[in-house]
Short mmCIF file of C-alpha atoms in Angstrom, two decimals:
data_model
loop_
_atom_site.label_atom_id
_atom_site.label_comp_id
_atom_site.label_asym_id
_atom_site.label_seq_id
_atom_site.Cartn_x
_atom_site.Cartn_y
_atom_site.Cartn_z
CA MET A 1 98.21 82.67 116.28
CA ASN A 2 97.29 82.57 112.61
CA TYR A 3 99.90 82.29 109.87
CA ARG A 4 100.02 83.59 106.31
CA THR A 5 102.17 82.56 103.36
CA PHE A 6 104.81 85.25 102.88
CA GLY A 7 104.58 85.78 99.14
CA ARG A 8 106.78 83.66 96.92
CA THR A 9 109.14 82.74 99.77
CA GLY A 10 106.54 80.19 100.84
CA TRP A 11 107.32 80.86 104.51
CA LYS A 12 104.43 80.52 106.93
CA ILE A 13 104.83 83.59 109.10
CA SER A 14 102.80 84.81 112.06
CA GLU A 15 100.36 87.52 111.04
CA ILE A 16 101.51 89.46 114.09
CA GLY A 17 105.28 89.83 113.89
CA TYR A 18 107.64 91.71 116.18
CA GLY A 19 109.02 95.14 115.33
CA MET A 20 112.34 95.52 117.16
CA TRP A 21 113.09 99.22 116.68
CA GLY A 22 111.94 100.25 120.13
CA LEU A 23 114.02 97.58 121.87
CA ALA A 24 117.26 99.53 121.64
CA GLY A 25 117.92 103.25 121.46
CA TRP A 26 114.54 104.45 122.72
CA THR A 27 113.93 105.70 126.21
CA GLY A 28 112.40 103.18 128.57
CA SER A 29 114.08 100.08 127.09
CA ASP A 30 115.28 97.47 129.58
CA LYS A 31 117.20 94.59 127.98
CA ALA A 32 116.16 91.92 130.47
CA GLU A 33 112.50 92.85 130.15
CA VAL A 34 112.86 93.04 126.38
CA LEU A 35 114.21 89.48 126.25
CA ARG A 36 111.34 88.26 128.42
CA ALA A 37 108.84 89.98 126.14
CA LEU A 38 110.47 88.49 123.05
CA GLN A 39 110.41 85.01 124.56
CA ARG A 40 106.77 85.40 125.51
CA SER A 41 105.99 86.26 121.88
CA VAL A 42 107.70 83.06 120.71
CA ASP A 43 105.76 81.04 123.28
CA LEU A 44 102.55 82.56 121.90
CA GLY A 45 103.42 81.66 118.30
CA CYS A 46 105.21 84.72 116.89
CA ASN A 47 107.90 83.65 114.43
CA PHE A 48 108.76 86.80 112.44
CA PHE A 49 111.16 89.37 113.88
CA ASP A 50 112.09 92.59 112.13
CA THR A 51 115.22 94.47 113.15
CA ALA A 52 117.88 96.64 111.51
CA TRP A 53 121.56 97.44 111.93
CA ALA A 54 120.57 101.06 112.55
CA TYR A 55 118.59 100.14 115.66
CA ALA A 56 121.34 101.22 118.07
CA ASP A 57 124.20 100.25 115.72
CA GLY A 58 123.58 96.52 115.80
CA VAL A 59 122.36 96.19 119.40
CA SER A 60 118.84 95.18 118.34
CA GLU A 61 120.32 92.55 116.00
CA GLU A 62 122.38 91.19 118.91
CA ILE A 63 119.23 90.95 121.03
CA LEU A 64 117.60 88.92 118.25
CA ASN A 65 120.74 86.75 118.15
CA GLN A 66 120.14 85.87 121.80
CA LEU A 67 116.50 85.00 121.11
CA LEU A 68 117.45 82.73 118.21
CA LYS A 69 120.04 80.96 120.41
CA ASN A 70 117.45 80.51 123.16
CA ASN A 71 115.04 78.80 120.74
CA PRO A 72 117.11 76.42 118.58
CA ASP A 73 114.15 74.10 118.06
CA LYS A 74 111.85 76.83 116.67
CA GLN A 75 111.59 78.12 113.08
CA LEU A 76 112.04 81.83 113.64
CA TYR A 77 112.48 84.23 110.72
CA ALA A 78 114.98 87.08 111.09
CA ALA A 79 114.54 90.19 108.95
CA THR A 80 117.02 93.05 109.11
CA LYS A 81 118.01 96.11 107.08
CA ILE A 82 121.06 97.78 105.55
CA PRO A 83 121.34 101.40 106.72
CA PRO A 84 121.87 104.12 104.10
CA LYS A 85 125.58 104.88 103.78
CA ASN A 86 124.91 108.62 104.01
CA ARG A 87 122.75 108.01 107.12
CA GLN A 88 119.87 109.97 105.63
CA TRP A 89 116.35 108.88 106.60
CA PRO A 90 114.43 109.00 104.39
CA SER A 91 116.36 109.12 101.13
CA LYS A 92 115.65 112.09 98.89
CA PRO A 93 114.73 112.11 95.20
CA GLU A 94 118.14 113.61 94.45
CA SER A 95 119.96 110.90 96.45
CA LYS A 96 122.45 108.93 94.35
CA LEU A 97 122.66 105.17 94.69
CA ALA A 98 126.46 105.41 94.90
CA ASP A 99 126.11 107.54 98.05
CA VAL A 100 123.49 105.34 99.69
CA PHE A 101 123.93 101.70 98.67
CA PRO A 102 127.15 101.11 96.68
CA ALA A 103 127.83 97.41 96.02
CA ASP A 104 130.74 96.97 98.43
CA TYR A 105 128.72 98.66 101.17
CA ILE A 106 125.74 96.30 100.63
CA VAL A 107 128.14 93.40 101.13
CA GLU A 108 129.86 95.01 104.12
CA TYR A 109 126.66 95.59 106.07
CA THR A 110 125.22 92.21 105.20
CA GLU A 111 128.37 90.71 106.73
CA LYS A 112 127.96 92.92 109.82
CA SER A 113 124.36 91.78 110.25
CA LEU A 114 125.28 88.12 109.78
CA LYS A 115 127.76 88.48 112.62
CA ASN A 116 125.38 90.41 114.89
CA LEU A 117 122.58 87.92 114.31
CA GLY A 118 124.88 84.93 114.72
CA VAL A 119 123.53 83.23 111.59
CA GLU A 120 125.00 81.93 108.35
CA THR A 121 122.05 83.16 106.29
CA ILE A 122 119.78 86.18 106.78
CA ASP A 123 116.18 85.25 106.03
CA LEU A 124 115.19 88.70 104.78
CA GLN A 125 117.67 91.50 104.09
CA GLN A 126 116.05 94.85 103.34
CA PHE A 127 117.18 98.24 102.10
CA HIS A 128 116.31 100.65 104.91
CA VAL A 129 115.43 103.51 102.53
CA TRP A 130 114.70 103.48 98.82
CA GLU A 131 114.29 105.58 95.69
CA ASP A 132 112.52 104.00 92.73
CA ALA A 133 114.83 105.91 90.38
CA TRP A 134 117.50 103.36 91.33
CA SER A 135 115.47 100.48 89.91
CA GLU A 136 117.37 100.25 86.62
CA GLN A 137 120.88 100.64 88.02
CA ASP A 138 122.92 97.47 87.98
CA GLU A 139 125.17 97.89 91.02
CA TRP A 140 122.64 96.90 93.67
CA LYS A 141 121.28 94.09 91.51
CA GLU A 142 124.70 92.52 91.08
CA ALA A 143 125.46 92.82 94.79
CA ILE A 144 122.26 91.16 95.98
CA THR A 145 122.46 88.44 93.35
CA LYS A 146 125.99 87.59 94.48
CA LEU A 147 125.02 87.51 98.17
CA SER A 148 122.06 85.26 97.38
CA GLN A 149 124.24 82.91 95.34
CA GLN A 150 126.69 82.73 98.24
CA GLY A 151 123.87 81.63 100.52
CA LYS A 152 124.14 84.68 102.77
CA VAL A 153 120.63 86.01 102.11
CA ARG A 154 117.46 84.04 101.41
CA ALA A 155 115.18 86.88 100.35
CA TRP A 156 115.43 90.62 99.61
CA GLY A 157 113.12 93.45 100.52
CA LEU A 158 112.54 97.18 100.47
CA SER A 159 111.58 99.28 103.45
CA VAL A 160 109.64 102.04 101.73
CA ASN A 161 110.03 105.65 102.85
CA ARG A 162 107.25 107.07 105.01
CA TRP A 163 104.17 108.08 103.03
CA GLU A 164 105.79 107.12 99.69
CA PRO A 165 104.36 103.66 98.86
CA ASP A 166 104.62 104.23 95.11
CA ASN A 167 108.35 105.01 95.39
CA SER A 168 109.05 101.29 94.93
CA LEU A 169 106.84 100.03 92.11
CA ASN A 170 109.41 99.86 89.30
CA THR A 171 111.92 98.21 91.61
CA ILE A 172 109.40 95.54 92.56
CA ARG A 173 108.79 94.95 88.86
CA THR A 174 112.47 93.96 88.41
CA GLY A 175 111.57 90.61 89.96
CA LEU A 176 114.48 90.84 92.40
CA ILE A 177 112.40 91.97 95.38
CA ASP A 178 110.68 89.31 97.47
CA ALA A 179 109.08 91.55 100.09
CA VAL A 180 108.14 95.13 100.80
CA GLN A 181 107.77 96.81 104.16
CA VAL A 182 105.44 99.78 104.16
CA ILE A 183 103.54 101.96 106.61
CA TYR A 184 99.93 100.79 106.60
CA ASN A 185 97.33 101.48 109.26
CA ILE A 186 93.89 103.05 109.73
CA PHE A 187 95.27 106.44 108.74
CA ASP A 188 97.82 105.38 106.09
CA GLN A 189 95.71 103.44 103.62
CA ASN A 190 97.34 104.61 100.40
CA PRO A 191 99.36 101.39 99.84
CA GLU A 192 95.99 99.92 98.82
CA ASP A 193 95.96 102.09 95.69
CA ASN A 194 98.94 100.75 93.70
CA LEU A 195 101.44 98.92 95.91
CA PHE A 196 99.25 96.12 97.25
CA PRO A 197 97.74 95.22 93.86
CA LEU A 198 101.25 94.95 92.37
CA CYS A 199 102.48 92.81 95.26
CA ARG A 200 99.45 90.57 94.84
CA GLU A 201 100.13 90.24 91.11
CA LEU A 202 103.82 89.39 91.57
CA ASN A 203 103.38 87.37 94.79
CA VAL A 204 105.57 89.72 96.83
CA GLY A 205 105.41 89.56 100.62
CA VAL A 206 103.92 92.55 102.47
CA ILE A 207 104.99 93.69 105.94
CA ALA A 208 102.77 96.40 107.40
CA ARG A 209 104.84 98.54 109.73
CA VAL A 210 103.83 101.33 112.13
CA PRO A 211 100.41 99.78 112.87
CA PHE A 212 99.83 102.29 115.68
CA ASP A 213 101.03 105.38 113.76
CA GLU A 214 104.09 105.70 116.03
CA GLY A 215 101.81 105.49 119.07
CA THR A 216 98.91 107.71 118.05
CA LEU A 217 96.63 104.72 117.50
CA THR A 218 97.22 103.40 121.00
CA GLY A 219 94.89 106.20 122.09
CA THR A 220 97.26 107.22 124.88
CA PHE A 221 98.62 110.49 123.47
CA THR A 222 97.26 113.90 124.33
CA LYS A 223 98.20 117.32 122.99
CA GLU A 224 100.35 117.71 126.11
CA THR A 225 102.35 114.51 125.53
CA THR A 226 106.12 115.09 125.49
CA PHE A 227 109.13 112.88 124.84
CA PRO A 228 112.69 113.05 126.18
CA ALA A 229 115.12 114.98 123.97
CA ASN A 230 117.07 111.79 123.14
CA ASP A 231 113.93 109.97 121.98
CA TRP A 232 113.42 110.35 118.21
CA ARG A 233 109.70 110.94 118.75
CA SER A 234 110.55 114.34 120.24
CA THR A 235 111.48 115.50 116.73
CA TYR A 236 108.68 113.60 114.95
CA PHE A 237 105.78 114.71 117.13
CA VAL A 238 106.31 118.39 116.63
CA PRO A 239 103.22 120.39 117.70
CA GLU A 240 101.84 120.46 114.16
CA ASN A 241 101.97 116.66 113.96
CA LEU A 242 101.02 115.85 117.55
CA ASN A 243 97.94 118.06 117.60
CA SER A 244 96.62 116.75 114.30
CA SER A 245 97.43 113.13 115.23
CA VAL A 246 95.55 113.37 118.51
CA ASP A 247 92.54 114.89 116.74
CA HIS A 248 92.48 112.05 114.22
CA ALA A 249 92.77 109.43 116.97
CA ASP A 250 90.06 111.04 119.06
CA ALA A 251 87.72 110.87 116.07
CA LEU A 252 88.04 107.08 116.17
CA ARG A 253 86.98 106.64 119.78
CA PRO A 254 83.21 106.39 119.09
CA LEU A 255 83.88 103.54 116.65
CA ILE A 256 85.74 101.20 119.03
CA PRO A 257 83.57 98.11 119.61
CA ALA A 258 82.53 97.29 123.17
CA GLY A 259 85.22 95.30 124.96
CA MET A 260 87.91 96.24 122.43
CA THR A 261 90.78 98.69 122.73
CA MET A 262 91.94 101.16 120.11
CA PRO A 263 95.21 99.20 119.53
CA ALA A 264 93.24 95.99 119.02
CA MET A 265 90.96 97.72 116.51
CA ALA A 266 94.02 99.12 114.72
CA LEU A 267 95.62 95.67 114.40
CA ARG A 268 92.39 94.00 113.31
CA PHE A 269 91.93 96.66 110.63
CA ILE A 270 95.30 95.72 109.15
CA LEU A 271 94.68 91.98 109.42
CA SER A 272 91.36 92.36 107.62
CA ASN A 273 93.37 93.00 104.44
CA PRO A 274 94.52 89.70 102.87
CA ASP A 275 97.24 91.55 100.95
CA VAL A 276 99.11 92.00 104.25
CA HIS A 277 101.10 88.98 105.41
CA THR A 278 102.28 90.30 108.76
CA THR A 279 102.23 93.48 110.81
CA ILE A 280 105.04 94.35 113.20
CA PRO A 281 104.06 96.34 116.28
CA GLY A 282 106.85 97.35 118.60
CA MET A 283 106.51 95.66 121.99
CA ARG A 284 108.75 96.21 124.99
CA GLN A 285 106.66 94.66 127.75
CA ILE A 286 105.02 91.28 128.18
CA ARG A 287 101.58 92.85 128.63
CA ASN A 288 101.91 94.52 125.20
CA VAL A 289 102.97 91.23 123.63
CA GLU A 290 99.98 89.41 125.08
CA ALA A 291 97.52 92.15 124.11
CA ASN A 292 98.81 92.55 120.55
CA LEU A 293 99.20 88.87 119.71
CA ALA A 294 95.64 88.29 120.92
CA ALA A 295 94.46 90.19 117.83
CA SER A 296 95.45 87.15 115.73
CA ASP A 297 92.41 85.06 116.61
CA GLY A 298 90.57 85.05 113.30
CA ASN A 299 87.84 87.39 114.56
CA GLU A 300 87.62 90.16 111.99
CA LEU A 301 86.02 93.57 112.32
CA SER A 302 82.52 93.82 110.93
CA PRO A 303 82.17 94.93 107.31
CA ALA A 304 80.24 97.99 108.51
CA LEU A 305 83.05 99.04 110.86
CA LEU A 306 85.70 98.44 108.22
CA GLN A 307 83.75 100.66 105.86
CA GLU A 308 83.59 103.39 108.49
CA LEU A 309 87.34 103.10 109.15
CA LYS A 310 88.00 103.53 105.43
CA GLY A 311 86.62 107.02 105.88
CA HIS A 312 89.43 107.84 108.33
CA ARG A 313 92.11 107.57 105.67
CA TRP A 314 94.57 110.43 106.18
CA ASP A 315 96.76 111.13 103.17
CA ARG A 316 99.99 112.82 104.18
CA THR A 317 103.08 113.92 102.30
CA PRO A 318 106.68 113.81 103.57
CA THR A 319 107.87 116.86 105.48
CA GLU A 320 111.12 117.88 107.16
CA TRP A 321 109.97 116.16 110.38
CA SER A 322 108.46 112.98 108.91
CA GLN A 323 111.84 111.15 108.86
#
């Protein structure tokens, strides 16, 4: 496992982290197997774990609590997120800060996450949605400053709405944000335009989420793929999205190097960008952990292949199903 310095925090974090959304609340999750997969990731050098209160109302945080307790001798970094008070994902331009992240609510959910995680200090607390129009409002600034002074949070971050990487730039410029979590993969390359250069300039940590485009870049979906009604992907992969996603993934197949899988190529594409400090695939089985963490071996994609993959950028705009 290779490690990168996580912006101005100075933390040395594994360049493959662990996205914990799929560990609770998705179909096919088995807690015992999840804990084995998590432990295997630690044994292989993963030290960055990203969860959220909203992942099954704290259940995912409690799973991370167990992992931390099982590894008291390891430096593991716990990142979580405050859910929007109005439970609207993503936030909308007309959303008011007072309805989404009022000061007392920021404190309340930080306390909830501290309890669920079983820690005295959260390494990285993130806002689970964001609107850049809130950047100049004082309420959130005062709340996070107080929590930091109390020693309850070490660093603060934004989880940027899907396909809206620029909806964070003024907030990052406040100097109060230590890290940003953004969708970045072979298709979603637009963070390279404005967000990554700003993070580089201000030494802000970058977490690349959704490395497999919610599964499209695993190469396993077809236009006949379906999901159970209680799985959120059933509302995300509407026919319009599924059909187009499969077409875009199929166009990549001729580019996959011999002996490599599409997921491995997708991870190595992300890791080829030094502006990214970690990427957080979701992994529910040991075999996925072993396959994904193997991408952190220092072997980069060839410049020619990277250039070809640049041509597969797919600029999308938020829709009613993009969540």
